[in-house]
GROMACS .gro file of C-alpha atoms in nm:
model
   50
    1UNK     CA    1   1.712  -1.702   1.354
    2UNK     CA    2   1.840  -1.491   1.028
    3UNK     CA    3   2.181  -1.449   1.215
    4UNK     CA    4   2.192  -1.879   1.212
    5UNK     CA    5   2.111  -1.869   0.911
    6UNK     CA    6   2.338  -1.635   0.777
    7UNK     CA    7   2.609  -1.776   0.960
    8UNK     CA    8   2.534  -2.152   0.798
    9UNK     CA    9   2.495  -1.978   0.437
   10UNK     CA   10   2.850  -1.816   0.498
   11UNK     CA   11   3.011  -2.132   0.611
   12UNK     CA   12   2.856  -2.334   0.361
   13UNK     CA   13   3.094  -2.112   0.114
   14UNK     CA   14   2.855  -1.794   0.005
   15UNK     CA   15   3.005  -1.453   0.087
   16UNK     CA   16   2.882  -1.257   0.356
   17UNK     CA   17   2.642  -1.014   0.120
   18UNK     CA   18   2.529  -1.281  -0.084
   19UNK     CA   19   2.393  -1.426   0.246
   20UNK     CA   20   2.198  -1.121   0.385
   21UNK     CA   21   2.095  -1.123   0.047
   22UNK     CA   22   1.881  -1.421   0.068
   23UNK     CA   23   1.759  -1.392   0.382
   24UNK     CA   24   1.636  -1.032   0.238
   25UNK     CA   25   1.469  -1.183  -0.048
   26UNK     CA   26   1.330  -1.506   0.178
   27UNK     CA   27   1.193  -1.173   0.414
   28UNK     CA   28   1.020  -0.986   0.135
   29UNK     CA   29   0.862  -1.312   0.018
   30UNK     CA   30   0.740  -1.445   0.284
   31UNK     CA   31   0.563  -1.068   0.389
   32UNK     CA   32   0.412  -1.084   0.029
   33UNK     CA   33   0.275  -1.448   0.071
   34UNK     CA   34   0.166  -1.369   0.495
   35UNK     CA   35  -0.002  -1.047   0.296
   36UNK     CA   36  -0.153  -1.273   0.016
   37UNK     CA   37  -0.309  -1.521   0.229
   38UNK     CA   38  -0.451  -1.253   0.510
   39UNK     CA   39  -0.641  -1.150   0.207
   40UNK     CA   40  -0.778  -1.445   0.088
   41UNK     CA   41  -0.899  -1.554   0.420
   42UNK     CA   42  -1.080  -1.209   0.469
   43UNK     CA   43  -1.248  -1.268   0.115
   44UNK     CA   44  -1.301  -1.630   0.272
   45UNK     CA   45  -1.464  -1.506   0.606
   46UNK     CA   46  -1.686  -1.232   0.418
   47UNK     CA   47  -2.020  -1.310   0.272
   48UNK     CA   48  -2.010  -1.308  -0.154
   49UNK     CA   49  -1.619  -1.292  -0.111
   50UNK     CA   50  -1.452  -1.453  -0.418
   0.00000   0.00000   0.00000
């Protein structure tokens, strides 16, 4: 999946490290938002969790 993507960024015109650096960024946000919302649903799930 990153490969097809990086492949489609670099033939829609980016260069090759501008490319992996997207999907790098797209990576580290998405782990911060997966880590974000496993924490809200444990405050969710626990009793007096705000």
């Amino acid at each position: 999946m990153i490969l097809l993507v990086v492949i489609v960024l670099v033939c829609s015109g980016h260069s090759a490290s501008d490319a992996l650096g997207l999907v790098m960024a797209a990576g580290a946000a998405s782990a911060q938002i997966g880590f974000w919302l496993s924490g809200q649903r444990m405050a969710a799930g626990s009793p007096g969790g705000v």
